[in-house]
Amino acid sequence: MRLAMNPRAARLLGRLPRPTVYSALELLLLVLIAVQAARLFWTLVTPVGPVGEWRGAAGLALPADASALADFDPFFRLSADGPAVVTSLNLRLHGVREDRATGRGSAIIALPDGSQRSFAVGEEIMPGVTLAQVAFDSVTISRGGAPEQIFLDQSEPAEPAAPGEAGATPATPAPMQATPAPAPRPAPPAAGAIQLRPRTSGGEVQGVAVSGDAQVLRAAGLIPGDVILSVNGQRVASSEQAWALLRESGGAAGVVVNRGGRVVPIQIRLDP
């Protein structure tokens, strides 16, 4: 018995692409992409750490008391048997000489009677006390087999040397450099070496013209041909008025001159 297919459905099935190797690979790639997307989504929504009470690893239990740290020196050990202590003997250390290459050395130690002696490593300082080790600022002694230390006494500061004490080099003052004397200022020219003549224009005096030796005029701050228009802010109408204003100012005055058609303010110096 054969089943008859609807012609329209047959036409639709005929339009579908036929499965090939490439189409199968494409389908597999899409499935892998979907799986990776699902894993990424699950990683984002799940918590980072485990849920519940955290428990430390076994074997890390801490001691109940601090007795285990009684013999522990966190910085360094001064001997193999434990940290050394400062001696209670009446001994004072005044100097050391350390030889790190050989482990030897010597020290200058003051005894209870006040005398100072030099002792080498291994030498007996007093009965039952020997010098065991020398450091840069201390020594270790062996007192009945127990290590003890003596440090250099640095409680008293060194006294400053007196100015005249032997060995003190006096400070040499820095040589003073001679300041050059300022160059002498030339004396102002005498008023009699300069002539002033009225300059008129349209029947009115427009100032006074200066004349005389060129070097004398330059020493005063003028040049030949200058026409003084005002002295210390006052207009000049005659040579007599100009001389009077210059004498009132003591010979140093601010004037306004007509120099080559230009109005120029200058300072002049004259010996009235």
CSV table of C-alpha atoms in Angstrom, one decimal:
chain,number,residue,atom,x,y,z
A,1,MET,CA,0.0,0.0,0.0
A,2,ARG,CA,1.5,3.3,-1.0
A,3,LEU,CA,0.7,6.6,0.7
A,4,ALA,CA,-0.2,9.4,-1.6
A,5,MET,CA,1.5,12.8,-0.8
A,6,ASN,CA,-0.2,16.0,-1.3
A,7,PRO,CA,1.2,17.6,-4.4
A,8,ARG,CA,1.6,20.9,-2.7
A,9,ALA,CA,3.6,19.4,0.2
A,10,ALA,CA,5.7,17.5,-2.4
A,11,ARG,CA,6.6,20.7,-4.1
A,12,LEU,CA,7.6,22.3,-0.8
A,13,LEU,CA,9.8,19.4,0.1
A,14,GLY,CA,11.4,19.6,-3.2
A,15,ARG,CA,12.5,23.2,-2.6
A,16,LEU,CA,14.4,22.3,0.6
A,17,PRO,CA,18.2,22.0,0.1
A,18,ARG,CA,19.6,18.6,0.2
A,19,PRO,CA,21.9,17.8,3.2
A,20,THR,CA,25.6,17.9,2.4
A,21,VAL,CA,28.8,17.7,4.4
A,22,TYR,CA,29.1,21.5,4.5
A,23,SER,CA,25.6,21.9,5.9
A,24,ALA,CA,26.3,19.3,8.6
A,25,LEU,CA,29.5,21.2,9.6
A,26,GLU,CA,27.6,24.5,9.8
A,27,LEU,CA,25.0,22.9,12.0
A,28,LEU,CA,27.7,21.4,14.3
A,29,LEU,CA,29.4,24.9,14.6
A,30,LEU,CA,26.1,26.5,15.5
A,31,VAL,CA,25.6,23.9,18.3
A,32,LEU,CA,29.1,24.5,19.7
A,33,ILE,CA,28.5,28.3,19.7
A,34,ALA,CA,25.2,27.8,21.6
A,35,VAL,CA,27.0,25.6,24.2
A,36,GLN,CA,29.7,28.1,24.8
A,37,ALA,CA,27.2,30.9,25.1
A,38,ALA,CA,25.3,28.8,27.7
A,39,ARG,CA,28.6,28.2,29.7
A,40,LEU,CA,29.4,31.9,29.7
A,41,PHE,CA,25.9,32.8,30.9
A,42,TRP,CA,26.2,30.2,33.7
A,43,THR,CA,29.7,31.6,34.8
A,44,LEU,CA,28.2,35.1,35.1
A,45,VAL,CA,25.2,34.1,37.2
A,46,THR,CA,26.9,31.6,39.5
A,47,PRO,CA,28.8,32.8,42.7
A,48,VAL,CA,32.6,33.0,42.6
A,49,GLY,CA,33.3,31.1,45.8
A,50,PRO,CA,31.7,28.1,47.5
A,51,VAL,CA,28.6,28.7,49.5
A,52,GLY,CA,28.7,27.8,53.2
A,53,GLU,CA,31.1,28.1,56.1
A,54,TRP,CA,34.7,28.4,55.2
A,55,ARG,CA,37.2,26.1,56.9
A,56,GLY,CA,40.9,26.4,56.9
A,57,ALA,CA,43.3,23.7,55.9
A,58,ALA,CA,44.3,21.1,58.5
A,59,GLY,CA,47.6,21.4,60.3
A,60,LEU,CA,47.6,25.2,60.8
A,61,ALA,CA,46.5,25.3,64.4
A,62,LEU,CA,48.0,28.1,66.4
A,63,PRO,CA,49.3,27.6,70.0
A,64,ALA,CA,46.9,28.4,72.8
A,65,ASP,CA,49.5,30.5,74.7
A,66,ALA,CA,52.6,32.6,73.8
A,67,SER,CA,55.1,30.3,75.5
A,68,ALA,CA,56.4,29.1,72.2
A,69,LEU,CA,57.5,32.6,71.4
A,70,ALA,CA,59.4,33.2,74.6
A,71,ASP,CA,62.8,32.2,73.2
A,72,PHE,CA,62.2,33.7,69.8
A,73,ASP,CA,64.2,36.8,68.7
A,74,PRO,CA,62.5,38.4,65.6
A,75,PHE,CA,65.6,40.4,64.6
A,76,PHE,CA,68.7,38.3,65.1
A,77,ARG,CA,70.3,35.8,67.6
A,78,LEU,CA,73.4,36.9,69.3
A,79,SER,CA,74.5,33.3,70.2
A,80,ALA,CA,73.5,29.8,69.5
A,81,ASP,CA,72.0,29.3,72.9
A,82,GLY,CA,69.7,32.3,72.8
A,83,PRO,CA,69.8,36.1,72.9
A,84,ALA,CA,72.5,37.6,75.0
A,85,VAL,CA,71.9,40.2,77.7
A,86,VAL,CA,73.7,43.3,78.8
A,87,THR,CA,76.2,42.5,81.5
A,88,SER,CA,75.8,43.7,85.1
A,89,LEU,CA,79.5,43.8,85.7
A,90,ASN,CA,81.3,47.1,86.4
A,91,LEU,CA,82.9,47.1,83.0
A,92,ARG,CA,82.9,49.9,80.4
A,93,LEU,CA,83.8,49.6,76.7
A,94,HIS,CA,85.9,52.5,75.3
A,95,GLY,CA,86.9,51.2,71.9
A,96,VAL,CA,86.8,48.2,69.6
A,97,ARG,CA,88.9,46.8,66.7
A,98,GLU,CA,86.9,44.4,64.6
A,99,ASP,CA,88.5,42.0,62.1
A,100,ARG,CA,85.7,40.4,60.1
A,101,ALA,CA,88.0,38.5,57.8
A,102,THR,CA,89.4,36.3,60.6
A,103,GLY,CA,86.7,36.8,63.2
A,104,ARG,CA,89.2,38.1,65.6
A,105,GLY,CA,89.5,41.5,67.2
A,106,SER,CA,90.3,43.4,70.3
A,107,ALA,CA,88.6,45.9,72.7
A,108,ILE,CA,89.6,48.5,75.2
A,109,ILE,CA,87.7,47.9,78.4
A,110,ALA,CA,87.8,49.8,81.7
A,111,LEU,CA,88.0,47.4,84.7
A,112,PRO,CA,86.2,48.0,88.1
A,113,ASP,CA,89.4,49.6,89.5
A,114,GLY,CA,89.3,52.3,86.8
A,115,SER,CA,92.2,51.0,84.7
A,116,GLN,CA,91.9,50.5,81.0
A,117,ARG,CA,93.4,47.6,79.2
A,118,SER,CA,93.3,46.1,75.7
A,119,PHE,CA,92.0,42.5,75.4
A,120,ALA,CA,92.0,40.2,72.4
A,121,VAL,CA,89.2,37.8,71.6
A,122,GLY,CA,89.6,34.7,73.8
A,123,GLU,CA,91.6,36.6,76.5
A,124,GLU,CA,90.5,36.6,80.1
A,125,ILE,CA,89.3,40.0,81.3
A,126,MET,CA,88.8,39.1,84.9
A,127,PRO,CA,88.4,35.7,86.7
A,128,GLY,CA,85.6,33.8,85.0
A,129,VAL,CA,85.1,36.4,82.3
A,130,THR,CA,86.6,36.2,78.8
A,131,LEU,CA,86.2,38.3,75.6
A,132,ALA,CA,84.2,36.1,73.2
A,133,GLN,CA,83.3,38.4,70.2
A,134,VAL,CA,83.9,41.9,68.9
A,135,ALA,CA,81.3,43.9,66.9
A,136,PHE,CA,81.4,47.5,65.5
A,137,ASP,CA,79.7,49.0,68.6
A,138,SER,CA,79.7,46.3,71.2
A,139,VAL,CA,81.5,43.2,72.5
A,140,THR,CA,80.3,39.9,73.8
A,141,ILE,CA,81.8,38.4,76.8
A,142,SER,CA,81.5,34.9,78.2
A,143,ARG,CA,80.6,34.9,81.9
A,144,GLY,CA,80.6,31.4,83.3
A,145,GLY,CA,79.6,30.1,79.8
A,146,ALA,CA,76.7,32.6,79.4
A,147,PRO,CA,77.0,35.3,76.8
A,148,GLU,CA,76.7,38.9,77.9
A,149,GLN,CA,77.2,42.2,76.0
A,150,ILE,CA,78.9,45.5,76.7
A,151,PHE,CA,78.0,48.5,74.4
A,152,LEU,CA,80.0,51.6,73.7
A,153,ASP,CA,78.8,54.5,76.0
A,154,GLN,CA,77.3,57.1,73.7
A,155,SER,CA,75.2,58.9,76.3
A,156,GLU,CA,77.7,61.8,76.6
A,157,PRO,CA,78.1,64.0,73.5
A,158,ALA,CA,81.6,65.0,72.4
A,159,GLU,CA,82.8,68.4,73.7
A,160,PRO,CA,83.3,71.0,70.9
A,161,ALA,CA,86.9,71.9,70.4
A,162,ALA,CA,88.0,75.4,71.6
A,163,PRO,CA,89.1,77.9,69.0
A,164,GLY,CA,92.7,77.8,70.2
A,165,GLU,CA,92.9,74.1,71.0
A,166,ALA,CA,95.6,72.1,69.3
A,167,GLY,CA,94.4,70.2,66.3
A,168,ALA,CA,91.5,72.7,65.6
A,169,THR,CA,91.9,74.4,62.3
A,170,PRO,CA,90.7,78.0,62.4
A,171,ALA,CA,88.3,78.9,59.8
A,172,THR,CA,90.0,80.9,57.1
A,173,PRO,CA,87.9,83.9,56.1
A,174,ALA,CA,87.1,84.1,52.5
A,175,PRO,CA,89.2,86.8,50.6
A,176,MET,CA,87.2,89.9,50.1
A,177,GLN,CA,87.1,91.2,46.6
A,178,ALA,CA,87.8,94.9,46.2
A,179,THR,CA,84.8,96.7,44.9
A,180,PRO,CA,85.9,98.9,42.0
A,181,ALA,CA,85.3,102.6,42.7
A,182,PRO,CA,82.7,104.2,40.5
A,183,ALA,CA,84.0,106.2,37.7
A,184,PRO,CA,84.0,109.9,38.6
A,185,ARG,CA,81.0,111.7,37.1
A,186,PRO,CA,82.0,114.7,34.9
A,187,ALA,CA,81.3,118.0,36.4
A,188,PRO,CA,78.3,119.8,34.8
A,189,PRO,CA,79.3,122.6,32.5
A,190,ALA,CA,79.1,126.2,33.7
A,191,ALA,CA,76.0,128.2,32.7
A,192,GLY,CA,78.2,130.9,31.2
A,193,ALA,CA,79.5,128.4,28.5
A,194,ILE,CA,76.0,128.2,27.0
A,195,GLN,CA,74.2,131.0,25.3
A,196,LEU,CA,70.4,131.3,25.2
A,197,ARG,CA,68.7,133.4,22.6
A,198,PRO,CA,64.9,133.9,22.2
A,199,ARG,CA,63.3,132.1,19.2
A,200,THR,CA,60.4,134.1,17.8
A,201,SER,CA,57.7,133.0,15.4
A,202,GLY,CA,54.9,135.4,14.2
A,203,GLY,CA,56.1,138.1,16.6
A,204,GLU,CA,55.8,135.7,19.6
A,205,VAL,CA,58.6,134.0,21.6
A,206,GLN,CA,58.4,130.3,21.1
A,207,GLY,CA,61.3,129.4,23.3
A,208,VAL,CA,65.0,130.0,23.6
A,209,ALA,CA,67.6,128.5,21.3
A,210,VAL,CA,70.9,127.1,22.8
A,211,SER,CA,74.3,127.6,21.3
A,212,GLY,CA,77.9,127.1,22.2
A,213,ASP,CA,80.6,124.5,22.1
A,214,ALA,CA,79.2,121.1,21.0
A,215,GLN,CA,81.0,119.1,23.8
A,216,VAL,CA,79.8,121.5,26.5
A,217,LEU,CA,76.3,121.2,25.3
A,218,ARG,CA,76.4,117.4,25.2
A,219,ALA,CA,77.8,117.4,28.8
A,220,ALA,CA,74.7,119.3,29.8
A,221,GLY,CA,72.4,117.0,27.8
A,222,LEU,CA,71.8,119.4,24.9
A,223,ILE,CA,72.9,119.5,21.3
A,224,PRO,CA,73.4,122.5,19.1
A,225,GLY,CA,70.1,123.7,17.6
A,226,ASP,CA,67.9,122.7,20.5
A,227,VAL,CA,65.1,125.1,21.4
A,228,ILE,CA,64.0,125.0,25.1
A,229,LEU,CA,60.2,125.3,25.2
A,230,SER,CA,59.7,124.8,29.0
A,231,VAL,CA,61.6,124.3,32.2
A,232,ASN,CA,60.1,122.1,34.9
A,233,GLY,CA,56.7,122.4,33.3
A,234,GLN,CA,56.8,126.3,32.9
A,235,ARG,CA,56.8,127.7,29.4
A,236,VAL,CA,59.8,129.9,28.6
A,237,ALA,CA,59.2,133.4,27.1
A,238,SER,CA,62.7,134.8,27.4
A,239,SER,CA,66.3,133.8,28.1
A,240,GLU,CA,66.2,135.6,31.5
A,241,GLN,CA,63.2,133.5,32.6
A,242,ALA,CA,65.0,130.3,31.4
A,243,TRP,CA,68.1,131.2,33.4
A,244,ALA,CA,66.0,132.0,36.5
A,245,LEU,CA,64.1,128.7,36.3
A,246,LEU,CA,67.4,126.8,35.9
A,247,ARG,CA,68.9,128.5,39.0
A,248,GLU,CA,65.9,127.8,41.1
A,249,SER,CA,66.2,124.1,40.3
A,250,GLY,CA,69.9,124.0,41.3
A,251,GLY,CA,71.1,123.4,37.8
A,252,ALA,CA,69.3,120.0,37.3
A,253,ALA,CA,66.0,120.4,35.6
A,254,GLY,CA,63.6,118.6,33.3
A,255,VAL,CA,63.1,120.6,30.1
A,256,VAL,CA,61.2,120.1,26.9
A,257,VAL,CA,63.0,121.0,23.7
A,258,ASN,CA,62.3,121.2,20.1
A,259,ARG,CA,64.9,119.0,18.5
A,260,GLY,CA,64.8,118.9,14.7
A,261,GLY,CA,61.0,119.5,14.6
A,262,ARG,CA,60.3,116.9,17.3
A,263,VAL,CA,59.3,117.8,20.9
A,264,VAL,CA,61.6,115.8,23.2
A,265,PRO,CA,61.6,115.8,27.1
A,266,ILE,CA,65.1,115.6,28.5
A,267,GLN,CA,67.1,116.2,31.7
A,268,ILE,CA,69.9,118.7,31.8
A,269,ARG,CA,72.6,119.6,34.3
A,270,LEU,CA,74.2,122.9,34.6
A,271,ASP,CA,76.4,124.7,37.1
A,272,PRO,CA,74.6,127.9,37.9
